[in-house]
Each structure stands twice: as structure tokens, then as C-alpha cells.
């Protein structure tokens, strides 16, 4: 229970790997019980720390640690109250300064909005995903200026951002490597 709870790095990735082997209703009940108990709540928002003993000062809102990864990986198993409160946290936190990538960047967080759009049908979430996409494009351009070249990796580079941009155009929530190859 002290392990990470987001994205593919920990709890969410482990639960995602059980899909097809454990019934969704069983996964939903167990995921809900744990995530309700471990959620950090404040001002009507919700997030999950990487570990139960993580200092509150180190709270992160990124795909690999926190609400964005939980939503994009396990959103269909979450109760709507957690889902929407986590999504609102991601929106209020805004695009990440760390960069544009999937793992701990703006594009990864944006996938939470695509999942929320898929699950709720609310166009507001698609609009938010696309606003993050525009910001990620600016971040890629800025990084290229600073480094004199692009970043050529899936999770932290331009490839992941390109896949996110396509997902925004298609309004599809499948996260690369987790949901599709």
C-alpha cells in the first residue's frame, strides 16, 4: 500500500494489467475502496500522492504521479465524484512547466481530459484537452529553440506529444502503450 498510485508506474498500472482477467465490477469495487481511502481532498478537488508517506509539500499533478494518471488509466472504474474532482484539479493546476511530454508533461495530463470526455460526453473536457494540446505545441517549439533539436522519445519527447495531438483531433482517449500500440 505504500507504492505509487498513478499512471503505469504503480497501482493504476497493476490494476490495468488485470483487465480481462478480473471482472470489471470486482476491479471497480476494490479500486474505489482504495482510492476513496487514499484520496487527498481539498477545496472540492482530489489527488493521490505517489506513496502514503509522501510529504504533502511534494504533491504532484502529473500522469506518472497523481490524478491525471489515475483518471486516464482507471477512469472507467472510478466513481464519478472522484473522477470529476480529479479532473478539475488537473485543469486548475494547468499545463506542466516540466515540459510537453506524456509521462510528466502537459500531453500526459491532457489525456485525463480526453478520458473525462469519453466517459461523460461533456464537450468541455474535449475543449480543455485541446487547450492543453496547444500549450504542448508551444512547449515543444520552446524546447527546440533552447536545445537546438527535438526530443525523440515516446514518454518525454515529441513523439508522445504528436500522438496526443492526434488523439485530440480524433477525440480518442487511448493512452499510448497503456491502451493502444
Short mmCIF file of C-alpha atoms in Angstrom, two decimals:
data_model
loop_
_atom_site.label_atom_id
_atom_site.label_comp_id
_atom_site.label_asym_id
_atom_site.label_seq_id
_atom_site.Cartn_x
_atom_site.Cartn_y
_atom_site.Cartn_z
CA UNK A 1 0.00 0.00 0.00
CA UNK A 2 2.96 2.35 0.18
CA UNK A 3 3.62 2.11 -3.56
CA UNK A 4 2.87 4.60 -6.27
CA UNK A 5 -0.69 5.05 -7.41
CA UNK A 6 -0.66 6.67 -10.83
CA UNK A 7 -0.10 6.08 -14.49
CA UNK A 8 1.59 2.85 -15.41
CA UNK A 9 4.23 3.01 -12.68
CA UNK A 10 2.29 1.51 -9.81
CA UNK A 11 -1.19 0.74 -8.56
CA UNK A 12 -3.03 2.02 -11.63
CA UNK A 13 -0.75 0.12 -14.00
CA UNK A 14 -1.13 -3.06 -11.96
CA UNK A 15 -4.92 -2.77 -11.94
CA UNK A 16 -4.92 -2.02 -15.66
CA UNK A 17 -2.93 -5.21 -16.25
CA UNK A 18 -5.69 -7.21 -14.53
CA UNK A 19 -8.31 -6.12 -17.05
CA UNK A 20 -9.70 -9.12 -18.88
CA UNK A 21 -8.62 -11.42 -16.04
CA UNK A 22 -10.69 -9.92 -13.22
CA UNK A 23 -14.27 -8.78 -13.74
CA UNK A 24 -14.76 -5.02 -14.04
CA UNK A 25 -17.27 -4.98 -11.17
CA UNK A 26 -14.69 -6.61 -8.87
CA UNK A 27 -11.96 -4.20 -10.01
CA UNK A 28 -14.33 -1.24 -9.63
CA UNK A 29 -15.23 -2.17 -6.06
CA UNK A 30 -11.62 -2.70 -5.00
CA UNK A 31 -10.24 0.34 -6.83
CA UNK A 32 -12.96 2.57 -5.40
CA UNK A 33 -12.36 1.34 -1.86
CA UNK A 34 -8.63 2.02 -2.02
CA UNK A 35 -8.78 5.31 -3.92
CA UNK A 36 -11.55 6.69 -1.69
CA UNK A 37 -9.41 5.87 1.35
CA UNK A 38 -6.16 7.30 0.00
CA UNK A 39 -7.51 10.38 -1.80
CA UNK A 40 -6.21 13.75 -0.67
CA UNK A 41 -9.15 16.14 -0.70
CA UNK A 42 -9.10 19.93 -0.54
CA UNK A 43 -11.39 22.66 -1.85
CA UNK A 44 -13.64 20.18 -3.66
CA UNK A 45 -10.67 18.68 -5.55
CA UNK A 46 -8.96 15.30 -5.24
CA UNK A 47 -5.47 13.93 -5.88
CA UNK A 48 -3.41 10.90 -4.92
CA UNK A 49 0.12 11.03 -3.58
CA UNK A 50 2.77 8.70 -5.00
CA UNK A 51 3.06 6.99 -1.60
CA UNK A 52 1.06 7.08 1.60
CA UNK A 53 4.01 8.68 3.39
CA UNK A 54 4.77 11.32 0.75
CA UNK A 55 5.16 14.79 2.29
CA UNK A 56 2.22 16.99 1.32
CA UNK A 57 4.73 19.60 0.12
CA UNK A 58 5.65 17.21 -2.70
CA UNK A 59 2.15 16.76 -4.12
CA UNK A 60 2.37 16.33 -7.88
CA UNK A 61 -0.27 16.60 -10.55
CA UNK A 62 1.16 14.68 -13.49
CA UNK A 63 0.38 11.48 -15.38
CA UNK A 64 3.02 9.43 -13.60
CA UNK A 65 2.10 10.72 -10.11
CA UNK A 66 -1.40 11.84 -9.24
CA UNK A 67 -4.87 12.42 -10.59
CA UNK A 68 -4.05 12.59 -14.33
CA UNK A 69 -2.69 9.03 -14.46
CA UNK A 70 -5.42 7.66 -12.23
CA UNK A 71 -8.10 9.21 -14.45
CA UNK A 72 -6.59 8.24 -17.80
CA UNK A 73 -5.75 4.69 -16.70
CA UNK A 74 -8.63 3.79 -14.36
CA UNK A 75 -11.29 6.43 -15.05
CA UNK A 76 -13.95 3.94 -16.08
CA UNK A 77 -13.56 2.20 -12.71
CA UNK A 78 -13.85 5.36 -10.61
CA UNK A 79 -16.99 6.80 -9.08
CA UNK A 80 -17.99 9.99 -10.88
CA UNK A 81 -17.34 12.13 -7.78
CA UNK A 82 -13.65 11.19 -7.72
CA UNK A 83 -13.36 11.33 -11.50
CA UNK A 84 -14.71 14.87 -11.84
CA UNK A 85 -12.92 16.27 -8.79
CA UNK A 86 -9.62 14.85 -10.03
CA UNK A 87 -10.24 16.27 -13.49
CA UNK A 88 -10.98 19.69 -12.10
CA UNK A 89 -7.71 19.56 -10.13
CA UNK A 90 -5.77 18.82 -13.34
CA UNK A 91 -7.48 21.75 -15.07
CA UNK A 92 -6.82 24.19 -12.22
CA UNK A 93 -3.20 23.06 -11.93
CA UNK A 94 -2.75 23.97 -15.60
CA UNK A 95 -0.15 22.78 -18.09
CA UNK A 96 3.03 21.44 -16.55
CA UNK A 97 6.18 23.54 -16.53
CA UNK A 98 8.25 20.34 -16.72
CA UNK A 99 7.56 20.04 -20.42
CA UNK A 100 5.17 18.82 -23.06
CA UNK A 101 5.60 15.03 -22.81
CA UNK A 102 3.36 12.18 -21.77
CA UNK A 103 4.90 10.88 -18.57
CA UNK A 104 5.30 14.08 -16.58
CA UNK A 105 4.20 16.74 -19.02
CA UNK A 106 1.29 18.64 -20.45
CA UNK A 107 0.29 15.97 -23.00
CA UNK A 108 0.07 13.25 -20.37
CA UNK A 109 -2.14 15.40 -18.19
CA UNK A 110 -4.29 16.23 -21.19
CA UNK A 111 -5.14 12.56 -21.65
CA UNK A 112 -7.12 12.82 -18.39
CA UNK A 113 -9.41 15.33 -20.14
CA UNK A 114 -9.82 13.02 -23.13
CA UNK A 115 -10.83 10.21 -20.76
CA UNK A 116 -13.30 12.51 -19.00
CA UNK A 117 -14.79 13.47 -22.36
CA UNK A 118 -15.08 9.80 -23.32
CA UNK A 119 -16.74 8.84 -20.05
CA UNK A 120 -19.06 11.82 -19.58
CA UNK A 121 -19.73 13.01 -23.13
CA UNK A 122 -19.16 16.56 -21.85
CA UNK A 123 -17.56 18.65 -24.62
CA UNK A 124 -15.97 20.92 -22.00
CA UNK A 125 -13.38 18.21 -21.34
CA UNK A 126 -12.51 17.87 -25.03
CA UNK A 127 -12.08 21.64 -25.21
CA UNK A 128 -9.76 21.53 -22.22
CA UNK A 129 -7.76 18.69 -23.77
CA UNK A 130 -7.33 20.73 -26.93
CA UNK A 131 -6.24 23.81 -24.97
CA UNK A 132 -3.56 21.69 -23.31
CA UNK A 133 -2.58 20.45 -26.78
CA UNK A 134 -1.99 24.00 -27.99
CA UNK A 135 0.14 24.66 -24.93
CA UNK A 136 2.12 21.45 -25.52
CA UNK A 137 2.87 22.62 -29.10
CA UNK A 138 4.29 25.86 -27.70
CA UNK A 139 6.37 23.88 -25.20
CA UNK A 140 7.81 21.67 -27.96
CA UNK A 141 8.73 24.74 -30.00
CA UNK A 142 10.36 26.40 -26.98
CA UNK A 143 12.35 23.27 -26.13
CA UNK A 144 13.58 23.03 -29.72
CA UNK A 145 14.78 26.64 -29.57
CA UNK A 146 16.56 26.06 -26.26
CA UNK A 147 18.13 22.71 -27.16
CA UNK A 148 18.61 23.24 -30.89
CA UNK A 149 16.77 19.98 -31.58
CA UNK A 150 13.71 17.98 -30.64
CA UNK A 151 13.33 15.21 -28.09
CA UNK A 152 12.86 11.85 -29.76
CA UNK A 153 11.28 9.66 -27.09
CA UNK A 154 7.74 8.45 -26.59
CA UNK A 155 7.09 9.32 -22.95
CA UNK A 156 9.11 12.51 -22.58
CA UNK A 157 9.54 13.76 -26.12
CA UNK A 158 7.95 14.97 -29.29
CA UNK A 159 6.61 11.56 -30.36
CA UNK A 160 4.30 11.39 -27.36
CA UNK A 161 3.14 14.95 -27.95
CA UNK A 162 2.38 14.14 -31.59
CA UNK A 163 0.30 11.14 -30.51
CA UNK A 164 -1.55 13.34 -28.02
CA UNK A 165 -2.27 15.92 -30.73
CA UNK A 166 -3.71 13.19 -32.94
CA UNK A 167 -5.80 11.88 -30.04
CA UNK A 168 -7.21 15.39 -29.55
CA UNK A 169 -8.12 15.64 -33.24
CA UNK A 170 -9.78 12.22 -33.12
CA UNK A 171 -11.33 12.82 -29.67
CA UNK A 172 -9.95 9.46 -28.51
CA UNK A 173 -8.69 8.71 -25.02
CA UNK A 174 -6.40 5.72 -25.69
CA UNK A 175 -3.10 6.38 -23.95
CA UNK A 176 -0.10 5.10 -26.00
CA UNK A 177 1.29 1.77 -24.71
CA UNK A 178 -1.39 1.52 -21.99
CA UNK A 179 -4.48 1.35 -24.19
CA UNK A 180 -3.04 1.02 -27.69
CA UNK A 181 0.20 0.28 -29.52
#
